[in-house]
Coordinates of C-alpha atoms in Angstrom, one line a residue:
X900 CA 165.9 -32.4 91.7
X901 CA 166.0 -29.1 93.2
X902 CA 168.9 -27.9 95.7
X903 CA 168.0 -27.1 99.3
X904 CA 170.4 -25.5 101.4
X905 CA 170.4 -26.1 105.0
X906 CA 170.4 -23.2 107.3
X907 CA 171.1 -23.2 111.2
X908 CA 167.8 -23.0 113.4
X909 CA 168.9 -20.1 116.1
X910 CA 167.0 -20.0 118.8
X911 CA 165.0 -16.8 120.1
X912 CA 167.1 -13.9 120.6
X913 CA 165.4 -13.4 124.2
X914 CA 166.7 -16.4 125.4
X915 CA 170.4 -14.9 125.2
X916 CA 169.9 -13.8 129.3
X917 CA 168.3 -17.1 130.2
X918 CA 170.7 -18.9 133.0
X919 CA 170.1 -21.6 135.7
X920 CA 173.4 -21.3 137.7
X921 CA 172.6 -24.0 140.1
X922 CA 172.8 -26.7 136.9
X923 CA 174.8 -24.5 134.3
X924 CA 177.9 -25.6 136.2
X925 CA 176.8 -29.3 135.6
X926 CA 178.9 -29.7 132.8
X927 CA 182.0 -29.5 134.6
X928 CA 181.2 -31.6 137.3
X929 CA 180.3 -34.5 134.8
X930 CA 184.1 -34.2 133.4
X931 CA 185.2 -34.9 136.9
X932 CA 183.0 -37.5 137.3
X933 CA 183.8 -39.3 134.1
X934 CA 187.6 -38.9 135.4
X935 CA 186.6 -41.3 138.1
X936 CA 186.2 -38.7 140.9
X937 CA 183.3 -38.4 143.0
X938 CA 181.7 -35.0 143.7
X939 CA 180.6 -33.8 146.9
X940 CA 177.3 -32.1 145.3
X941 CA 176.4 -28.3 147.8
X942 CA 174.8 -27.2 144.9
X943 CA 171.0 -28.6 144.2
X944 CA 168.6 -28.3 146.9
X945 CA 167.3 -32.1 146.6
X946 CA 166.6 -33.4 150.2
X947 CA 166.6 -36.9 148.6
X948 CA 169.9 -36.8 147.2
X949 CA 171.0 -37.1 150.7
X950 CA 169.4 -38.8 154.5
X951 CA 166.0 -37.8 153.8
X952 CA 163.4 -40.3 153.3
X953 CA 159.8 -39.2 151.6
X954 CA 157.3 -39.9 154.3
X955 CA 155.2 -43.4 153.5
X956 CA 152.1 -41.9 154.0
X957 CA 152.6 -39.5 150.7
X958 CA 153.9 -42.6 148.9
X959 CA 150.6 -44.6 149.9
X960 CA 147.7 -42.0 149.4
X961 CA 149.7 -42.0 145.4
X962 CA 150.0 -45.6 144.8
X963 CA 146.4 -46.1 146.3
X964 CA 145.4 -43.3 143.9
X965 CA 147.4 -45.0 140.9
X966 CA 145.5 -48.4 141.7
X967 CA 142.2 -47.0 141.7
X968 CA 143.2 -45.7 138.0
X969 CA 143.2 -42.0 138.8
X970 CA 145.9 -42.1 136.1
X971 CA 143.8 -39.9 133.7
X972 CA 143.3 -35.9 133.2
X973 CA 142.7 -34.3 136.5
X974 CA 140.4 -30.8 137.0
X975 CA 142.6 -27.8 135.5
X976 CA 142.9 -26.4 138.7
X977 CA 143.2 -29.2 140.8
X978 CA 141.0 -32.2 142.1
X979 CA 138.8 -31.3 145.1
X980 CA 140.4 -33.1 148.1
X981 CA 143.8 -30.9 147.4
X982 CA 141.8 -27.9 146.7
X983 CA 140.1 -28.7 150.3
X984 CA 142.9 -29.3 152.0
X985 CA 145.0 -26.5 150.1
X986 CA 142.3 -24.2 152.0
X987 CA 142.7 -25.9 155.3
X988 CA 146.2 -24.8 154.9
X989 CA 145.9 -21.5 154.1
X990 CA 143.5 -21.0 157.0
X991 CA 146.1 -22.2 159.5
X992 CA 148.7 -19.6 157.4
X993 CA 146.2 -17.3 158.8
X994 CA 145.2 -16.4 155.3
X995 CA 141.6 -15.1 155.8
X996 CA 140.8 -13.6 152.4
X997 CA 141.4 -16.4 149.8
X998 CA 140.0 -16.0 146.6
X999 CA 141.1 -19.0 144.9
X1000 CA 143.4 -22.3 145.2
X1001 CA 144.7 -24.5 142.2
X1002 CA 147.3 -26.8 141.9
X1003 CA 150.7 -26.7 139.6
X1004 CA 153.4 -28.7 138.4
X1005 CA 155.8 -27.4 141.0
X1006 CA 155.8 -23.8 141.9
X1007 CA 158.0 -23.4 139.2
X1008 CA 154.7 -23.6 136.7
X1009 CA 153.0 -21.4 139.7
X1010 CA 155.5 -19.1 139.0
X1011 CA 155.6 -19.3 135.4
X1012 CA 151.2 -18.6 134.9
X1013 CA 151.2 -16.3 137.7
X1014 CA 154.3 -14.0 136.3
X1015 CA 152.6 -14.3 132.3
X1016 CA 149.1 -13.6 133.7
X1017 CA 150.1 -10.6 135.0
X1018 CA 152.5 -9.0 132.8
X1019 CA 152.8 -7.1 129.5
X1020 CA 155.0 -5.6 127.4
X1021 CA 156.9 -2.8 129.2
X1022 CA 155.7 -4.1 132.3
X1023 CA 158.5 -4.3 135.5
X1024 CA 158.3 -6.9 138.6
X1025 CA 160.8 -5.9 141.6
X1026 CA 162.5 -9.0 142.2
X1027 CA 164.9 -9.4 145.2
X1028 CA 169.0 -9.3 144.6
X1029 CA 169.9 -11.8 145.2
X1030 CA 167.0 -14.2 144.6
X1031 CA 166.6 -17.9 143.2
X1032 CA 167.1 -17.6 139.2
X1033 CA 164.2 -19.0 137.8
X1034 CA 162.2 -15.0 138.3
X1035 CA 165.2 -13.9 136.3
X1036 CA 165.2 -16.7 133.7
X1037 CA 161.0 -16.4 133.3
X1038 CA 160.9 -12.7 133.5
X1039 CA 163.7 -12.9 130.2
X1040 CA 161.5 -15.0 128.6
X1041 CA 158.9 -12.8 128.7
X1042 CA 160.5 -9.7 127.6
X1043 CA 160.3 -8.3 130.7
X1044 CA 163.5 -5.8 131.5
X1045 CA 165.0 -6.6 135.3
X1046 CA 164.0 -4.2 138.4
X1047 CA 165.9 -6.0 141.3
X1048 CA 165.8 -4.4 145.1
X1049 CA 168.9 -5.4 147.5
X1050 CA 168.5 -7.7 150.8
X1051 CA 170.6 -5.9 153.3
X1052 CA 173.5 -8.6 154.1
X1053 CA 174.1 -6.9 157.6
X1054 CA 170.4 -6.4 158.2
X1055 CA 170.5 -10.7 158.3
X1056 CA 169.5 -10.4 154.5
X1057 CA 166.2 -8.3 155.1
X1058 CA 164.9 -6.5 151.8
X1059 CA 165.9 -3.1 151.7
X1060 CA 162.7 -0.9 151.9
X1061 CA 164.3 2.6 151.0
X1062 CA 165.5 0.2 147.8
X1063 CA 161.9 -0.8 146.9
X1064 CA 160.7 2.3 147.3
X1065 CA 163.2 4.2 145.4
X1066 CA 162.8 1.5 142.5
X1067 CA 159.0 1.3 142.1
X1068 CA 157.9 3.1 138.7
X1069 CA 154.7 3.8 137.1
X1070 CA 155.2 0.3 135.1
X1071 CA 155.8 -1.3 138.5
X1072 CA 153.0 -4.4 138.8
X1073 CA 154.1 -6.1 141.6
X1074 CA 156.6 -7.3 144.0
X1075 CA 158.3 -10.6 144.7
X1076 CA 158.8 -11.7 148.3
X1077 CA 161.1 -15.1 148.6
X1078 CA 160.5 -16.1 152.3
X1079 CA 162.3 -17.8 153.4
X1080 CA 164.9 -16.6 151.0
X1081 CA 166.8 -19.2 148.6
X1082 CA 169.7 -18.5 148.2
X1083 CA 170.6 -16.7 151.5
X1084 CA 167.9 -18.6 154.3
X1085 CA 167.0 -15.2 155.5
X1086 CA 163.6 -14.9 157.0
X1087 CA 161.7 -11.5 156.9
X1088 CA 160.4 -10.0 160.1
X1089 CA 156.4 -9.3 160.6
X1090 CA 157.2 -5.7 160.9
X1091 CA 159.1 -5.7 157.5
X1092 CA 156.5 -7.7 156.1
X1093 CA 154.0 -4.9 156.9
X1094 CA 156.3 -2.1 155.6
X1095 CA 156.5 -4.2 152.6
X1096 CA 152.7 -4.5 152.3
X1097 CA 152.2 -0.3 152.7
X1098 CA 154.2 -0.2 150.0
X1099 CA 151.9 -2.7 148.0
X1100 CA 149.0 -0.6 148.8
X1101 CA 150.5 3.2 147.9
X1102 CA 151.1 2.0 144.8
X1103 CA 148.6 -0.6 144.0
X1104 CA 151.1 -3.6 143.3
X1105 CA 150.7 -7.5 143.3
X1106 CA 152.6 -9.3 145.7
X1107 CA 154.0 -12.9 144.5
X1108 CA 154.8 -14.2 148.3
X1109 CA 157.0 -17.6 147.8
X1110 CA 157.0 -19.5 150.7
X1111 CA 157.6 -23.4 149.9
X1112 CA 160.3 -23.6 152.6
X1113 CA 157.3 -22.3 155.2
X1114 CA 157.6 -25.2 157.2
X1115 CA 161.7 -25.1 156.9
X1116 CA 162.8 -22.3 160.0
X1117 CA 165.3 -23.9 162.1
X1118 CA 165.4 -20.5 164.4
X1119 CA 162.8 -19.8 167.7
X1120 CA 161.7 -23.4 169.4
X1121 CA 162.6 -26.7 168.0
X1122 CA 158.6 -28.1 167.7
X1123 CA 156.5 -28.9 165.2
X1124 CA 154.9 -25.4 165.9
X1125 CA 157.7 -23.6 164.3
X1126 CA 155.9 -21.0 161.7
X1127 CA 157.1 -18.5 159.2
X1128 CA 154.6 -15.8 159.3
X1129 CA 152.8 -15.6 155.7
X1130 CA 152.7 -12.1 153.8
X1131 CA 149.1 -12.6 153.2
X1132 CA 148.2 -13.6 156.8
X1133 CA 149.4 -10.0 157.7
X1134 CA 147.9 -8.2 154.8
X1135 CA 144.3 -9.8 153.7
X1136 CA 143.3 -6.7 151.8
X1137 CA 146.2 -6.8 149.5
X1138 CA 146.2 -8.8 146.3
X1139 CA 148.6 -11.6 147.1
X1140 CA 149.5 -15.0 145.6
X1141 CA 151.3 -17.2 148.1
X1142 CA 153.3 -20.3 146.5
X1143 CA 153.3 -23.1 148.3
X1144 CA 154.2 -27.0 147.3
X1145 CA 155.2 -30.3 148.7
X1146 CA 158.9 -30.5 147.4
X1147 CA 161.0 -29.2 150.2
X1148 CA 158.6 -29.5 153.5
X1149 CA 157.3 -33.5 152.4
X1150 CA 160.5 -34.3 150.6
X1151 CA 159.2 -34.8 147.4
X1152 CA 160.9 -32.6 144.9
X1153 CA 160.9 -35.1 142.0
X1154 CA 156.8 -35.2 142.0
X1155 CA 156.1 -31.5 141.4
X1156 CA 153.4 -30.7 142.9
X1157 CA 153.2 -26.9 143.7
X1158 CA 149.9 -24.6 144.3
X1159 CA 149.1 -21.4 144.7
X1160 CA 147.2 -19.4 146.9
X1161 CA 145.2 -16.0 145.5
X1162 CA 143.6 -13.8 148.0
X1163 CA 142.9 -10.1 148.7
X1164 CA 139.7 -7.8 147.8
X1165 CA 137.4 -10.1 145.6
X1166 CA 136.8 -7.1 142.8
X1167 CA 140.5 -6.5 142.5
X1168 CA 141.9 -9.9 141.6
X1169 CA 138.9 -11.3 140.2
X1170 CA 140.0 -10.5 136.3
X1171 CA 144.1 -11.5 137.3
X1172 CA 142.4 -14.8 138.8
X1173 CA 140.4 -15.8 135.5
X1174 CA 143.9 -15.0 133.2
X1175 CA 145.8 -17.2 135.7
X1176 CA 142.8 -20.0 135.1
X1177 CA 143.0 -19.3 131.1
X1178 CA 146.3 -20.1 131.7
X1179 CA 145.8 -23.5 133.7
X1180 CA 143.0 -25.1 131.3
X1181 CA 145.4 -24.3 128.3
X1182 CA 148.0 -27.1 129.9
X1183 CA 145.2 -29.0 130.9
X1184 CA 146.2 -30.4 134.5
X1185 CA 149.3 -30.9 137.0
X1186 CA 150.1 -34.4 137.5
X1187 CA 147.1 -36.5 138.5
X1188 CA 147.7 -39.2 140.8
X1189 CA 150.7 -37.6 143.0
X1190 CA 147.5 -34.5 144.0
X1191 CA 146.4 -37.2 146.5
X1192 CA 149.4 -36.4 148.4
X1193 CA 148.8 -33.1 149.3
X1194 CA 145.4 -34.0 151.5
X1195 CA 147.6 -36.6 153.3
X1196 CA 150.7 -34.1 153.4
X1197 CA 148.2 -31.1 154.6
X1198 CA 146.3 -32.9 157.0
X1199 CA 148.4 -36.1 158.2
X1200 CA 151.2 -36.6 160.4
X1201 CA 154.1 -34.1 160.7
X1202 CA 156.4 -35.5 162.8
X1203 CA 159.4 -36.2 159.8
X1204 CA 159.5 -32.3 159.9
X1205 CA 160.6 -32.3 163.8
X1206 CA 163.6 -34.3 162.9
X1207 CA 163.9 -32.5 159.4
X1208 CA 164.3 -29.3 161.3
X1209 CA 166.8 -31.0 164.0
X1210 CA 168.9 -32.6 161.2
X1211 CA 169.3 -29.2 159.2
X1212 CA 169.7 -27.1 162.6
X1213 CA 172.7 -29.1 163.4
X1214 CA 174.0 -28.9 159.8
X1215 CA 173.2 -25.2 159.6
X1216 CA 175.6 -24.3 163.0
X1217 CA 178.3 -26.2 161.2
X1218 CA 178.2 -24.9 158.0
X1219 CA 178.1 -21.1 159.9
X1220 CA 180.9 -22.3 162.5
X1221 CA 183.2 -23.3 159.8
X1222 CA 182.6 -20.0 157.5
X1223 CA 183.0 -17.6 160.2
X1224 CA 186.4 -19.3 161.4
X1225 CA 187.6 -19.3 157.8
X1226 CA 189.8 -16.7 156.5
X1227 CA 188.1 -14.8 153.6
X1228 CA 184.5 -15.9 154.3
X1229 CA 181.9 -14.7 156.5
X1230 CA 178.2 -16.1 157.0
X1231 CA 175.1 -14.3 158.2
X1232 CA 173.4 -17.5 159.7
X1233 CA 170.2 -18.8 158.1
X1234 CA 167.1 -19.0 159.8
X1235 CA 165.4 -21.1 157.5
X1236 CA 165.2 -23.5 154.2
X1237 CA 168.7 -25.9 154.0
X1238 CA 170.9 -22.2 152.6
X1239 CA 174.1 -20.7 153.2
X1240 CA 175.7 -17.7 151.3
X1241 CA 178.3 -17.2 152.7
X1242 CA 180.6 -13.7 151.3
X1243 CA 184.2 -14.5 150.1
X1244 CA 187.1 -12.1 150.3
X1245 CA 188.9 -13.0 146.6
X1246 CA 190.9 -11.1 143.6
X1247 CA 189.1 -13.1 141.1
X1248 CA 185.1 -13.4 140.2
X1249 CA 183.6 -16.2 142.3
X1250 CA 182.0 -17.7 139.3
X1251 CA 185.8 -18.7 138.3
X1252 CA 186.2 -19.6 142.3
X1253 CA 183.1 -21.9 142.2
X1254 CA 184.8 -23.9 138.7
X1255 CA 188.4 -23.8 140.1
X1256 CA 186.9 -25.8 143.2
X1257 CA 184.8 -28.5 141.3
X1258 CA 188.2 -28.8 138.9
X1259 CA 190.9 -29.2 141.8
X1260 CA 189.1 -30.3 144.7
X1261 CA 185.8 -31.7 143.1
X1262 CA 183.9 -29.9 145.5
X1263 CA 180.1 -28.2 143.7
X1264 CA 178.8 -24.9 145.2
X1265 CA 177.0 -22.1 143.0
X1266 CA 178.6 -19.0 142.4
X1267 CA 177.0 -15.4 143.8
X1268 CA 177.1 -14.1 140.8
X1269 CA 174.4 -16.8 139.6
X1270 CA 171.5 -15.5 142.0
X1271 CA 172.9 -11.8 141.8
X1272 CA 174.5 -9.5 144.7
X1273 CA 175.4 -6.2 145.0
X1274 CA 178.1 -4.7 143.4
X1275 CA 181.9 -5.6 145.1
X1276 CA 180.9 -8.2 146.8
X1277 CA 180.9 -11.8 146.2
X1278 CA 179.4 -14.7 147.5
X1279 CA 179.2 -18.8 146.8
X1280 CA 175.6 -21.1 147.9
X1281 CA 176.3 -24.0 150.0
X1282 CA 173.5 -26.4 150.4
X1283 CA 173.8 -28.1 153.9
X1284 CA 171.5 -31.2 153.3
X1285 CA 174.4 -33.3 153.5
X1286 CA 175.2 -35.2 157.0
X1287 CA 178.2 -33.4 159.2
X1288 CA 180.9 -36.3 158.0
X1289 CA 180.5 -35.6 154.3
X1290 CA 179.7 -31.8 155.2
X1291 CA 182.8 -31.4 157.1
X1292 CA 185.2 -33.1 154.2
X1293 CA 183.4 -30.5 151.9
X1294 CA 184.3 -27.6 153.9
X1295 CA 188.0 -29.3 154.8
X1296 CA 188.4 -29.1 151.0
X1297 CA 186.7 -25.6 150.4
X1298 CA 189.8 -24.8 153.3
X1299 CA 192.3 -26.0 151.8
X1300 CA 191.3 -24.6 148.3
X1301 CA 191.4 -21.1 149.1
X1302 CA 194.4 -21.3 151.5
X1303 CA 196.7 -22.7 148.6
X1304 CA 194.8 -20.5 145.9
X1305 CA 194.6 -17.0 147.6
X1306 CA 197.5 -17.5 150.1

């Protein structure tokens, strides 16, 4: 009988760069747990961890779907009444020049067709520093070398234009706009949203507009008419693809449902648009039954978002109270999503801060150095879904941590 000797499968050398910061530090936190102690979790951005209830109306239009058996393959792009009301939507974005809607399992697979379709080898995408790590992770697996622009921290986390500009080379294909921003809650102005746009058409770029905390700005008036002004709404004749979902504004992260928007000049995104749809009928469909949400998210009652909004405004002016009346840490305050990043004055990286904190005081934020920043400077996430009593034990903690650690 012949000898075989076993070798060791090693995965693809381009997945060496491949991180997820928010769950890499997961590990540690299940050693704590598995000590007996609880974790105070600031780290994932899952409304329904915490006080947040999915509203019954989503739960109802998919259960009534599931009984009327629409458990089967769905249309590749999407089954008509969320393509409909996915249109509706875009409309009242003030998106006048839509070329095509299809649905996604989560933007993350939005993300994931959108970025292949468009690139090839040698290719560059400007993605923002710092930014949420799955453009990072999907651009590494892809080959794909890193162009990152800066968000100004004292320009409340605006993108840097002269930084675009001075970073945009002739293998330049598009841009990536996260708006509001995860990881900081920043919220780009229409003007620099324009500027943004010019720049788009000198140099004949895509832009990949994320926008699935849309409905998530806690600044201006405290209605349900509270708006985040979409990149395509100001610029129709540039090629755009707006990703939208129902995870963070309907509380439904755990369904992933995501969809994306294409619009612009007909001729110059029709042959991007039919890759994207190669794409999409190669996976055959997103998940069937929960696409009956999104017509009864799109077009039904809103009113969870008024007290959505209240809940994470109050949340939001604690987390920023307590960072700006902490030594070593300062906060630009968000303006929307449920993110803080604040900056931390330390002698040690704030990837070692961030473990040193779950270890000693069992307390879970995400380091800076996960989402990126600029150089010198370091930073930690804090997600303020929690309600102010556990919020102000976390940050009690956080306190006491780096008074003992950097006293």
């Amino acid at each position: 009988m012949p000898i075989t000797q076993s070798r060791e499968i090693a995965a693809a050398s381009r997945l060496d760069n491949v991180r997820y910061a928010i769950r890499d530090l997961a590990s540690v936190a299940n050693e704590i747990t598995a000590q007996g102690h609880k974790v105070i979790p600031l780290n994932i951005g899952d409304p329904n961890v915490f006080d947040f209830r999915t509203p019954p109306h989503l739960i109802e239009a998919v259960y009534q779907a599931m009984r009327d058996n629409k458990n089967g393959y769905a249309p590749s792009p999407g089954i008509k009444p969320a393509l409909d009301a996915i249109r509706g939507e875009a409309a009242r974005k003030g998106i006048t020049s839509v070329q095509d809607v299809f649905v996604t399992n989560g933007v993350s697979e939005t993300v994931d067709a959108c970025l292949t379709a468009l690139l090839n080898p040698g290719d560059d995408l400007l993605t923002p520093c710092p930014d949420y790590p799955l453009y990072s992770a999907l651009l590494t697996k892809l080959g794909i070398r890193l162009n990152t622009y800066y968000l100004n921290e004292e320009d409340g986390w605006q993108p840097e234009l002269d930084d675009i500009r001075k970073k945009i080379t002739p293998h330049t294909r598009g841009i990536v706009l996260i708006n509001p921003n995860n990881p900081t809650g920043s919220v780009c102005t229409r003007a620099m949203l324009e500027q943004i746009a010019e720049l788009a058409r000198q140099h004949n770029l895509l832009i990949f507009s994320d926008e699935i905390y849309d409905k998530l700005i806690l600044d201006g008036g405290q209605t349900k008419d509270d708006e985040c002004i979409s990149m395509a709404a100001v610029a129709p004749d540039v090629p755009v693809v707006t990703f939208g979902g129902l995870s963070k504004n309907y509380l439904v992260p755990g369904w992933r449902i995501g969809w994306g928007i294409v619009s612009g000049e007909a001729a110059t995104v029709k042959n991007y648009n039919e890759g994207i749809q190669r794409l999409l009928r190669a996976r055959l469909c997103a998940n069937h039954p929960e696409q009956y949400a999104i017509k009864a998210a799109l077009e039904g009652p809103q009113e969870h978002l008024i007290e959505v909004r209240k809940k994470l405004r109050s949340r939001r002016d604690l987390t920023v109270q307590w960072c700006n009346s902490t030594p070593r840490v300062s906060c630009v305050s968000p303006r929307g999503a449920f993110y803080a990043y604040p900056r931390i004055d330390i002698p040690e990286g704030d990837d070692v801060f961030v473990k040193e904190l779950i270890l000693q005081k069992h307390v879970m934020v995400v380091h800076g150095s996960g989402f990126g920043q600029k150089p010198g400077t370091k930073h930690f996430r804090i997600v303020f879904l929690p309600d102010e009593k556990t919020l102000s034990k976390a940050y009690a903690a956080i306190g006491d941590f780096i008074s003992s650690r950097y006293h």
